[in-house]
Amino acid sequence: MTIDTRLKNRWVYAFGDGVADGDASMKNLLGGKGANLAEMSSLGLPVPPGFTITTEACNHYYKKAKSYPPELRAEVAAALAIVEKRVGKGFGSRDNPLLVSVRSGARASMPGMMDTVLNLGLNDVTVEGLARLADDRRFAFDSYRRFIQMYSNVVLGLDHHMFEEILDDRKDALNVSVDTALTAEDWQGVVRDYKAAVERALGHGFPQDPQDQLWGAIGAVFESWMNERAKFYRRMHDIPEAWGTAVNIQSMVFGNMGETSATGVAFTRNPATGEARLYGEFLVNAQGEDVVAGIRTPQSLTRAAREEMGDTAPSMEEAMPEAFHEFVHAVGRLEHHYRDMQDIEFTVERGRLYLLQTRSGKRTARAALKIAVDLAGEGVISKEEAIMRVEPTSLDQLLHPTIDPSATRDVIAAGLPASPGAATGRIVFTAEAAVRESAGKEPVILIRHETSPEDIRGMDAARGIVTARGGMTSHAAVVARGMGRPCVSGAGEIEIDVAAGEMRTRGRVWKAGDIITIDGSKGEVIAGAVPMVEPELSGDFAQLMTWADQHRRLHVRANAETAVDARTALQFGAEGIGLVRTEHMFFDADRIAAVREMILADDEAGRKAALAKLLPMQRGDFVDLMTIMEGFPIAFRLLDPPLHEFLPHTEEDLAAVARATGLDAAKLLRRAGELAETNPMLGHRGCRLGISYPEIYEMQVRAIIEAACDVAASGKVGPRPEIMHPLVAKAEEMAFLRALTDRVAKEVMVERGVTIDYSVGAMIELPRAAICAGELAAHAAFFSFGTNDLTQTTFGISRDDSGRFLNAYIDNGIFEKDPFISIDVEGVGALVRMGAERARARRPDVKLGICGEHGGDPASIAFCEEVGLDYVSCSAYRVPIARLAAAQAALARKS
Ligand code: ADP
Ligand code: MG
Ligand code: MG
């Protein structure tokens, strides 16, 4: 390699022939694809030479009114000259034409979200040169028609259906059904028709100048960064718009040069199960996206996989053994080099292997766990790295039910187990219907011939996805695994008639709206709803959780009111309950009557009589929770919502309640009117209720302490109730509530002759409470930041109404993320930080936690770790997510 073919300019980085200007560490500048092409090239792997235009050029494009940096043209020309030299061909040359692909590639992989053009450089002249060079006219015109279609779609904005119709018409006329049956002359005819169609649609011919083609494609890749699919994908995966995409321009190699050529994709381990075996698919005599597009059924890579699938078409191992063995060796090197499972794209041109892409492969949560635990076991990575390798929120996929093994299955179609887990829902046949129906909270299963990036919203909205065509690496399969949706792909028995809104399979007809169940772990579509079972939490999951627990500092509790939730929480490793909403139990049919009686009472005596009926019920519930949580702390939050929430809202409902309970209808109506508030969120609620009606909180404190006495008497490990007062703002409120709590607790302990290790504290959910946490701490032993309400009261935004404008805020970049999902670090977070510091200054041993949605959000958990809170509390199903996130946050701080 001579030095004059090295190039490192400001906007362009070259790779190929065993050297590269960039490397794998330069993803920010070169995008993932470009950085890894450079790295593979330096490793001496067979990569077609090319160059990468940086993401900064894309950012320049958007910052400077869609113009290119002035130096870019010269740099691209120089880089192209190097590629010409490396491959010994000329771009636009009539006898020896160089063709290139123009490929997008952002920092984070966004499969199929942006656009790629292959075979660029072909025109009416170079196609003849290519035909002579390859000694294959059919191949040359097949490439040209592919190029016209892709370029017209991606760059010229023409609908691809137009081209598909032309091809279908030609196939009909020739009476053939597969592309492979078309001859050179047939393809030449298709090219003629394509060009005529372009001319009709645009009023000018298909661009013939390769330089025009090249710059058109570069512009289109930049433009694709802002297309709707890419925007939606970014939002879903928290990818900032500011990253931009790189453009990779790479000399073409051809998988469509006949029977000794092929293209394929492979994973170094199974991306669905994590099993340590090469896994993938390939197609003979095909190019580019043919494998993922699901147009033909791909063949297995290994003989073992083919035998397991019962396929007759030969595997790559059998059909092209030399290229296969070279490939196995190369992918082994790649996995070892990157120390992670790789997702690899390759092409074989007349027996010669080329690698076109490698990246860390997307995988299911189950596979992520197994691969992380296995790699640590193989000594490739450390246990700490294994902890960092698993995305905490992905555990969600493992924590949900699968089909009960003993259930009877009325299987209506079989396909491939493309993404594990099970789901039941109503059939929909379009992405739009999936979005529409699921908006009404109706679970739906999306059934398509195959999916494409346009379907992404519908796939996100659906509980599960079924495709009639496509393999394990089809678009549907890859995207579903990424989203954690169960998916069955390639269920070829299903015949879909979208227009009629029905499908046929095994002689039965199913209509849109019918209920089915899918099993993505087995690849089955099943009639009706099928019983599910709870997930298995042993094996790799337990192993990783054990490692995580050794590194985490934050304790993890759950929010739970019912015995079922408390048991689930415990099973998932919760170390206590961080929030019992004590009013939750008031809504049960047998209790609401007593609650309403209390609300309607004319005086304190009447209220007390009603409360006396509630006392044993609350005590019973609390006994259950304390018994289940054996010795773990439980934070009981006293009555919080305004009383009118317990009354019926419409006049008809009021009348019905009056009839059923014998309460006076007129009085009920009057009381509901009296209690109505203009601003319930800022109204008569929280500790304001306990201060204006102390007898309510007295009853609740009594119920908690009596329950603790009962449990202690039964010989269980001492319960540790934490009595938590909501919506406190002033030290004087806290002093009042503290006195009330201690007085009642003492009364009960004296009556029972038992001492209970209880504590009194408050929820911090008002800015004033955070600011004055020092003063509050004089009367409180613990605080729990109720960041749902603290977010509402800090922003002055009601969570219930924010749906109307939150999207506009996110679309316009005002909110990067929904602040109710991930904590607003600068504002709400600053209050939490201040509250924690001031409370600790006053009372160094004050116990601090957070409850609410943020307690289960990894980014918010990292913030809690940084502030040094003692625990986070989240919904039971998120406990493992919080445990892992807390370990990651602790490890990240150490490094
Ligand atoms: P995506 O990001 O959508 O996967 P790629 O840029 O990877 O898009 O291109 C898609 C496919 O096009 C690749 O997997 C490969 O099969 C084919 N391809 C891209 N560049 C070349 C090339 N230089 N030679 C042959 N095939 C190519
Ligand atoms: Mg693609
Ligand atoms: Mg790719």
mmCIF file of N, CA and C in Angstrom, residues 100 117-123 142-153 206-207 213 287:
data_model
loop_
_atom_site.group_PDB
_atom_site.id
_atom_site.type_symbol
_atom_site.label_atom_id
_atom_site.label_comp_id
_atom_site.label_asym_id
_atom_site.label_seq_id
_atom_site.Cartn_x
_atom_site.Cartn_y
_atom_site.Cartn_z
ATOM 1 N N VAL A 100 -20.798 2.233 -7.417
ATOM 2 C CA VAL A 100 -20.700 2.395 -5.965
ATOM 3 C C VAL A 100 -22.076 2.258 -5.318
ATOM 4 N N VAL A 117 -28.607 3.573 -1.789
ATOM 5 C CA VAL A 117 -28.722 3.361 -3.233
ATOM 6 C C VAL A 117 -27.571 2.459 -3.670
ATOM 7 N N LEU A 118 -27.908 1.411 -4.423
ATOM 8 C CA LEU A 118 -26.877 0.486 -4.914
ATOM 9 C C LEU A 118 -26.677 0.673 -6.417
ATOM 10 N N ASN A 119 -25.546 0.194 -6.928
ATOM 11 C CA ASN A 119 -25.259 0.149 -8.376
ATOM 12 C C ASN A 119 -25.179 1.523 -9.011
ATOM 13 N N LEU A 120 -24.810 2.514 -8.233
ATOM 14 C CA LEU A 120 -24.779 3.877 -8.771
ATOM 15 C C LEU A 120 -23.580 4.046 -9.700
ATOM 16 N N GLY A 121 -23.822 4.759 -10.804
ATOM 17 C CA GLY A 121 -22.798 4.906 -11.838
ATOM 18 C C GLY A 121 -23.237 4.241 -13.139
ATOM 19 N N LEU A 122 -24.364 3.502 -13.056
ATOM 20 C CA LEU A 122 -24.855 2.866 -14.285
ATOM 21 C C LEU A 122 -25.638 3.865 -15.123
ATOM 22 N N ASN A 123 -25.458 3.774 -16.427
ATOM 23 C CA ASN A 123 -26.294 4.525 -17.376
ATOM 24 C C ASN A 123 -26.332 3.719 -18.668
ATOM 25 N N ASP A 142 -30.057 -6.493 -14.978
ATOM 26 C CA ASP A 142 -30.696 -6.700 -13.668
ATOM 27 C C ASP A 142 -30.197 -5.621 -12.703
ATOM 28 N N SER A 143 -28.889 -5.337 -12.741
ATOM 29 C CA SER A 143 -28.338 -4.310 -11.857
ATOM 30 C C SER A 143 -28.887 -2.930 -12.222
ATOM 31 N N TYR A 144 -28.989 -2.683 -13.524
ATOM 32 C CA TYR A 144 -29.455 -1.363 -13.982
ATOM 33 C C TYR A 144 -30.915 -1.132 -13.560
ATOM 34 N N ARG A 145 -31.742 -2.157 -13.706
ATOM 35 C CA ARG A 145 -33.140 -1.954 -13.321
ATOM 36 C C ARG A 145 -33.253 -1.763 -11.806
ATOM 37 N N ARG A 146 -32.431 -2.461 -11.058
ATOM 38 C CA ARG A 146 -32.434 -2.258 -9.600
ATOM 39 C C ARG A 146 -32.041 -0.811 -9.289
ATOM 40 N N PHE A 147 -30.994 -0.346 -9.967
ATOM 41 C CA PHE A 147 -30.520 1.011 -9.729
ATOM 42 C C PHE A 147 -31.606 2.042 -10.063
ATOM 43 N N ILE A 148 -32.232 1.895 -11.227
ATOM 44 C CA ILE A 148 -33.249 2.887 -11.606
ATOM 45 C C ILE A 148 -34.367 2.916 -10.568
ATOM 46 N N GLN A 149 -34.791 1.751 -10.148
ATOM 47 C CA GLN A 149 -35.888 1.718 -9.171
ATOM 48 C C GLN A 149 -35.472 2.351 -7.840
ATOM 49 N N MET A 150 -34.303 1.975 -7.339
ATOM 50 C CA MET A 150 -33.861 2.500 -6.032
ATOM 51 C C MET A 150 -33.610 3.994 -6.090
ATOM 52 N N TYR A 151 -32.915 4.399 -7.126
ATOM 53 C CA TYR A 151 -32.567 5.805 -7.237
ATOM 54 C C TYR A 151 -33.833 6.649 -7.421
ATOM 55 N N SER A 152 -34.743 6.146 -8.238
ATOM 56 C CA SER A 152 -35.977 6.905 -8.497
ATOM 57 C C SER A 152 -36.776 7.046 -7.216
ATOM 58 N N ASN A 153 -36.756 5.989 -6.417
ATOM 59 C CA ASN A 153 -37.507 6.021 -5.171
ATOM 60 C C ASN A 153 -36.820 6.906 -4.133
ATOM 61 N N PHE A 206 -34.217 9.882 -16.920
ATOM 62 C CA PHE A 206 -33.456 9.409 -15.771
ATOM 63 C C PHE A 206 -32.025 9.937 -15.884
ATOM 64 N N PRO A 207 -31.461 10.492 -14.799
ATOM 65 C CA PRO A 207 -30.135 11.119 -14.892
ATOM 66 C C PRO A 207 -29.065 10.132 -15.372
ATOM 67 N N GLN A 213 -25.646 11.687 -10.513
ATOM 68 C CA GLN A 213 -26.243 10.598 -9.724
ATOM 69 C C GLN A 213 -25.639 10.589 -8.317
ATOM 70 N N GLN A 287 -29.124 -9.518 -4.483
ATOM 71 C CA GLN A 287 -28.390 -8.321 -4.116
ATOM 72 C C GLN A 287 -29.082 -7.581 -2.983
#
